[in-house]
mmCIF file of N, CA and C in Angstrom:
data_model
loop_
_atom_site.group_PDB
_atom_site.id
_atom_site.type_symbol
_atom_site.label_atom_id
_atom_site.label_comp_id
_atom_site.label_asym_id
_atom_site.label_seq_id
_atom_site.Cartn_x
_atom_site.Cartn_y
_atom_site.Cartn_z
ATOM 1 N N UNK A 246 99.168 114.698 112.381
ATOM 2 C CA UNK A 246 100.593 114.449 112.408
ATOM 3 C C UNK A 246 100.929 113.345 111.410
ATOM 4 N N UNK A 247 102.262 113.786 110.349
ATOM 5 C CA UNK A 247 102.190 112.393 109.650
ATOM 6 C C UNK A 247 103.396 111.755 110.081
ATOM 7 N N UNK A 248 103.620 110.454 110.000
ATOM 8 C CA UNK A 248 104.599 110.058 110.564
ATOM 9 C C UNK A 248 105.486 109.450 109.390
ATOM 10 N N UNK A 249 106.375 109.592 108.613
ATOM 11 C CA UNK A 249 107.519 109.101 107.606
ATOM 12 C C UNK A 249 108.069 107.829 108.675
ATOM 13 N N UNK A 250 108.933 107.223 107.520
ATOM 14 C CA UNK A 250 109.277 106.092 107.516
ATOM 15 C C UNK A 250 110.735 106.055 106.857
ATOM 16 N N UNK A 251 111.591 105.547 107.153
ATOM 17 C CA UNK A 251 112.876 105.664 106.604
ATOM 18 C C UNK A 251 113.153 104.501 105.833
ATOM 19 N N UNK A 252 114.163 104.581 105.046
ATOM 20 C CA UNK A 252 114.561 103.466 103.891
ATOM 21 C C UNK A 252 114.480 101.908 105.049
ATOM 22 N N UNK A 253 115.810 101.761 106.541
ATOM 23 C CA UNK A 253 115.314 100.868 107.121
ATOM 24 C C UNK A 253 114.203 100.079 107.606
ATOM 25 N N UNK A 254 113.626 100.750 108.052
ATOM 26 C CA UNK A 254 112.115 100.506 108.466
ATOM 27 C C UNK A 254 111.266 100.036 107.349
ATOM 28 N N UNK A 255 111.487 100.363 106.024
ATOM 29 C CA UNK A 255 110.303 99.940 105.052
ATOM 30 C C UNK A 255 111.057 98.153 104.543
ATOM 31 N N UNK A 256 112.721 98.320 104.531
ATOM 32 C CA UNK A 256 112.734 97.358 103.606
ATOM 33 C C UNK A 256 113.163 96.016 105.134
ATOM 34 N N UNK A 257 112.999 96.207 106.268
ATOM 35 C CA UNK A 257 112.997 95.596 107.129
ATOM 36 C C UNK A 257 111.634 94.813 107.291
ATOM 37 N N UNK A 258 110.482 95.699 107.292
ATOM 38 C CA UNK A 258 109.152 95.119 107.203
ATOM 39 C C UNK A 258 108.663 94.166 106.229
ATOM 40 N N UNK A 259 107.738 92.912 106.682
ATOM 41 C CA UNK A 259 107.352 91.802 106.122
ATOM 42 C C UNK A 259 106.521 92.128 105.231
ATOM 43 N N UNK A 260 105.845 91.940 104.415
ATOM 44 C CA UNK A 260 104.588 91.606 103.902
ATOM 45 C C UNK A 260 104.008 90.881 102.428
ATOM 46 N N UNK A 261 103.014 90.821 102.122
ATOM 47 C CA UNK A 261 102.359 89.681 101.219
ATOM 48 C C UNK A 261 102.364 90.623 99.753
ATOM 49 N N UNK A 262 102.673 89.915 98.761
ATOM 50 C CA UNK A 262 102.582 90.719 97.852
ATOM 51 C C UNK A 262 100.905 90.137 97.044
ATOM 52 N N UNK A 263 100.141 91.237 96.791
ATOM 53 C CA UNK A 263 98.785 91.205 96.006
ATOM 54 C C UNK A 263 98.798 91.336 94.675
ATOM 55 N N UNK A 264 98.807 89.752 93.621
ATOM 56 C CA UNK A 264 98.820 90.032 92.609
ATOM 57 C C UNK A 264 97.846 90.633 91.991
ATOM 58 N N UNK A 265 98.092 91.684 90.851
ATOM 59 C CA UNK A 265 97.144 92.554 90.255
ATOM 60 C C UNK A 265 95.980 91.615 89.425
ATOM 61 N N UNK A 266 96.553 90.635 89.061
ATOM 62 C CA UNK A 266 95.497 89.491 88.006
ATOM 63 C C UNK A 266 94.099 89.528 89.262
ATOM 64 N N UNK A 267 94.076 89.419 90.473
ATOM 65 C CA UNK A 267 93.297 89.041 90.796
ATOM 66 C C UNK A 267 91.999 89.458 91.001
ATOM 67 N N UNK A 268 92.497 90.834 90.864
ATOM 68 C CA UNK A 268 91.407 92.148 90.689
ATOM 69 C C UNK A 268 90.825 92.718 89.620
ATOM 70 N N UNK A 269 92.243 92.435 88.825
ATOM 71 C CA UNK A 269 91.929 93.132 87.243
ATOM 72 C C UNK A 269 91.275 92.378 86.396
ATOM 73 N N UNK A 270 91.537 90.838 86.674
ATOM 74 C CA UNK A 270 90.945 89.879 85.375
ATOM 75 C C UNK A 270 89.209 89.217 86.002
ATOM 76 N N UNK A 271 88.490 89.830 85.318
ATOM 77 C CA UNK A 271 87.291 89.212 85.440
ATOM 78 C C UNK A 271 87.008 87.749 85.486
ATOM 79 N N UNK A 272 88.047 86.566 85.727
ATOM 80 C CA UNK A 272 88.454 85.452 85.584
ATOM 81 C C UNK A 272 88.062 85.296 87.117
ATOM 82 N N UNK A 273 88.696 86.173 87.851
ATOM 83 C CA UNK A 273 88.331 86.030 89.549
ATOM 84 C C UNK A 273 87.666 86.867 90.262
ATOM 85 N N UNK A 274 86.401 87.943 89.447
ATOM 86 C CA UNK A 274 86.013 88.893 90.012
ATOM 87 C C UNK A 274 84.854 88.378 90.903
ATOM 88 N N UNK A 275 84.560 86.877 91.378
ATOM 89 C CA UNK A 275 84.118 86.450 92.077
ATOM 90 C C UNK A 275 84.396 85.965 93.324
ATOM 91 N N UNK A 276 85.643 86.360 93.224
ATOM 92 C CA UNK A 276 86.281 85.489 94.547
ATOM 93 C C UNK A 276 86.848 86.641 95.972
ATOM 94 N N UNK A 277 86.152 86.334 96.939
ATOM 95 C CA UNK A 277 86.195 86.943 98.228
ATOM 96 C C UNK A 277 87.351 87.434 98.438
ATOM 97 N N UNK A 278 87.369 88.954 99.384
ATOM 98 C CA UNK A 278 88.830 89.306 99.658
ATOM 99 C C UNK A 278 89.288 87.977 100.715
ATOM 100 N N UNK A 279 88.639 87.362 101.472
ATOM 101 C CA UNK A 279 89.621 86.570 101.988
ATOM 102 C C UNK A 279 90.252 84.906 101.462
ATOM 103 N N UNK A 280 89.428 84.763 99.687
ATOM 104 C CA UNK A 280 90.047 83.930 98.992
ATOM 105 C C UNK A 280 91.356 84.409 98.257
ATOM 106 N N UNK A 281 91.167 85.566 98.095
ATOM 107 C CA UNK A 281 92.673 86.543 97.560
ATOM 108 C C UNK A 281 93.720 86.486 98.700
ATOM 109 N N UNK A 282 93.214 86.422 99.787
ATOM 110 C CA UNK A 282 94.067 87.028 101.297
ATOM 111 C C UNK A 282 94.620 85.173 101.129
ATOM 112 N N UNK A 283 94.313 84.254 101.176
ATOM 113 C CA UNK A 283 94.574 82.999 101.305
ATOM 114 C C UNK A 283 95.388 82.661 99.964
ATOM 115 N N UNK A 284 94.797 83.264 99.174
ATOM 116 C CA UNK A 284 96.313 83.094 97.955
ATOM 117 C C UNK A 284 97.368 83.208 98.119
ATOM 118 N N UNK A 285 97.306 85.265 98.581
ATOM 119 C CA UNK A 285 98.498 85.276 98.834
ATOM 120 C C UNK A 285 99.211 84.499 100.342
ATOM 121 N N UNK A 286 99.129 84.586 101.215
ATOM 122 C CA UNK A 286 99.193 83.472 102.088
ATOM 123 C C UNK A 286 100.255 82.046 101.475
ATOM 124 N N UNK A 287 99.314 81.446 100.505
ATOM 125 C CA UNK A 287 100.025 80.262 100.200
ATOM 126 C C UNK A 287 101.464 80.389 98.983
ATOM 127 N N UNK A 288 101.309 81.690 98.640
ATOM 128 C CA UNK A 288 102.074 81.683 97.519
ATOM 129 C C UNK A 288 103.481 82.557 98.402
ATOM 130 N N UNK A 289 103.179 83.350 99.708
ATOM 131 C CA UNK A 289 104.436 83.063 100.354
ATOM 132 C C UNK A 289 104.744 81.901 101.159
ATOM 133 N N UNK A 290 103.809 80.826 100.927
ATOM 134 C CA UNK A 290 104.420 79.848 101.839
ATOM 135 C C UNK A 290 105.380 78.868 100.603
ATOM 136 N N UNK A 291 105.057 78.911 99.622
ATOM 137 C CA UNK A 291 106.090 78.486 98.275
ATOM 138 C C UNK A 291 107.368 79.492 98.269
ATOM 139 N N UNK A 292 107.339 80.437 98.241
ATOM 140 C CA UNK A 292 108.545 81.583 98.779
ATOM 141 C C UNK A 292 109.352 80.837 99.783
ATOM 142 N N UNK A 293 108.723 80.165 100.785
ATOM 143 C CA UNK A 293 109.305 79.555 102.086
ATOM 144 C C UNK A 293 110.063 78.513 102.077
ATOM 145 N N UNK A 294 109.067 77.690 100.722
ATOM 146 C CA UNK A 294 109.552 76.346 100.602
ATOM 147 C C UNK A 294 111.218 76.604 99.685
ATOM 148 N N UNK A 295 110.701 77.728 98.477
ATOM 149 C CA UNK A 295 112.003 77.599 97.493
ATOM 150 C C UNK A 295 112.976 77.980 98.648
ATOM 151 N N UNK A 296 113.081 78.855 99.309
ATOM 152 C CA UNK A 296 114.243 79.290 99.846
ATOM 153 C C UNK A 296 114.744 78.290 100.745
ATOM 154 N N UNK A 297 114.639 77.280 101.415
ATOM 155 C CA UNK A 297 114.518 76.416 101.941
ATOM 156 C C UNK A 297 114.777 74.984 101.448
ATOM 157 N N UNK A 298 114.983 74.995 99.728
ATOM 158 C CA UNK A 298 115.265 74.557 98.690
ATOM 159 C C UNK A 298 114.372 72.945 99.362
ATOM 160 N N UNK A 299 113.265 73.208 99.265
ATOM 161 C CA UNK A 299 111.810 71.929 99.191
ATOM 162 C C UNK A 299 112.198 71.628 97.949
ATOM 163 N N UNK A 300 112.540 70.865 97.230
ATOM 164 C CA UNK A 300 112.411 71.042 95.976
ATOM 165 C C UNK A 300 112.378 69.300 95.165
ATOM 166 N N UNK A 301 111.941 68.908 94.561
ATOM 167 C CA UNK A 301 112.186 67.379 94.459
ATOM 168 C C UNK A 301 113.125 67.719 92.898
ATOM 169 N N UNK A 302 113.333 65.975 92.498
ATOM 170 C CA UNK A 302 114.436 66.323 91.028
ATOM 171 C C UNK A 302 113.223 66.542 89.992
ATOM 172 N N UNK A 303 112.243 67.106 90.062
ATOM 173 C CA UNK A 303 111.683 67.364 88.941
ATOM 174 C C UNK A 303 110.890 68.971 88.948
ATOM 175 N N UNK A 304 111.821 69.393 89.659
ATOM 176 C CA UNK A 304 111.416 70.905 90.518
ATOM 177 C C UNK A 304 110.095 71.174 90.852
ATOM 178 N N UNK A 305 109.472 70.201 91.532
ATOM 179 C CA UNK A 305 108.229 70.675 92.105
ATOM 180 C C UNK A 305 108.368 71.146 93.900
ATOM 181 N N UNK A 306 107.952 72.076 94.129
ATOM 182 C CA UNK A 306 107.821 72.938 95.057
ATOM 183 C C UNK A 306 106.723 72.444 96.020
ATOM 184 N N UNK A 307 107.431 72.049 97.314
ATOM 185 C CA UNK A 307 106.554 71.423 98.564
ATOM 186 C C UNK A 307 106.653 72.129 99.594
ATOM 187 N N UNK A 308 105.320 72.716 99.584
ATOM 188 C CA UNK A 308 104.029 72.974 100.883
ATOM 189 C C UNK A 308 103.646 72.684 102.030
ATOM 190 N N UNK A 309 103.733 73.205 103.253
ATOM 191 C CA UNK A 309 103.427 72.474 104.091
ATOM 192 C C UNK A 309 102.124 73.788 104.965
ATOM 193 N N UNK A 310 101.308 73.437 104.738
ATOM 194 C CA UNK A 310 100.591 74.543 104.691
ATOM 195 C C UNK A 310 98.815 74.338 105.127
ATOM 196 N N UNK A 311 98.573 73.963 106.351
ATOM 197 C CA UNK A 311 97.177 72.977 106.822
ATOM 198 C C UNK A 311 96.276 74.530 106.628
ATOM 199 N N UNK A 312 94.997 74.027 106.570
ATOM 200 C CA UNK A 312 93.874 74.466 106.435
ATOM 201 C C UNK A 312 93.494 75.090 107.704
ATOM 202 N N UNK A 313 93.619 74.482 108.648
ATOM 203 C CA UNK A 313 93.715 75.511 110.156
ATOM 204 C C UNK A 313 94.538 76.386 110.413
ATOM 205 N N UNK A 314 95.673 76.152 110.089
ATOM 206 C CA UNK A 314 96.481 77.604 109.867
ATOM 207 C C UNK A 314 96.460 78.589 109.081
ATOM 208 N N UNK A 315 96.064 78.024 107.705
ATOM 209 C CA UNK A 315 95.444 79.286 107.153
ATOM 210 C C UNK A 315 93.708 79.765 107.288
ATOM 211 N N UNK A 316 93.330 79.318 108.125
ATOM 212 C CA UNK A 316 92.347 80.254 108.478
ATOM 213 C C UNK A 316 92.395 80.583 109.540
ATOM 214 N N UNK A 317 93.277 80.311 110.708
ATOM 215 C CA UNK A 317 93.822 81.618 111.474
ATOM 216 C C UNK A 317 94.059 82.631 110.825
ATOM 217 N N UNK A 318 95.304 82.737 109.899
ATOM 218 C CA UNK A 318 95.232 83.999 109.355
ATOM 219 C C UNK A 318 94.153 84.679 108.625
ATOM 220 N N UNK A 319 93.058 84.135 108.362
ATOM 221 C CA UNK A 319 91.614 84.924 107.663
ATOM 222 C C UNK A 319 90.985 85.329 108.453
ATOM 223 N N UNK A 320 91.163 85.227 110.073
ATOM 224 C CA UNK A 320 90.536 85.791 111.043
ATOM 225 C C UNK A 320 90.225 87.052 111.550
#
């Protein structure tokens, strides 16, 4: 049985976007799926911060983002 998905349902749903560099460039073809999984991870937690406008006057983008919480999510 396949089950479809409607326009709501897809653009309602969350998820992490996987940059292609990380696979494609032999620069990181050493690094564990769950050092990729923790990238992306932190690079929506900068998503979190801009929208949220973290931002100091020299536009640097602040993190709040502990090491125990992200390895809950690598679990």
């Amino acid at each position: 049985m396949t089950k479809r998905f409607n326009a709501t349902q897809i653009n309602a749903e969350l998820f992490w976007k996987f940059p292609k560099f990380l696979s494609e460039n032999k620069k990181y073809a050493d690094l564990t799926n769950d050092d990729r999984v923790a990238y992306m991870l932190i690079k929506d937690r900068y998503r979190y911060s801009l929208s949220n406008n973290w931002i100091d006057k020299d536009k640097n983008v602040y993190v709040y983002f502990t090491i125990r919480v992200t390895a809950k999510h690598l679990l």
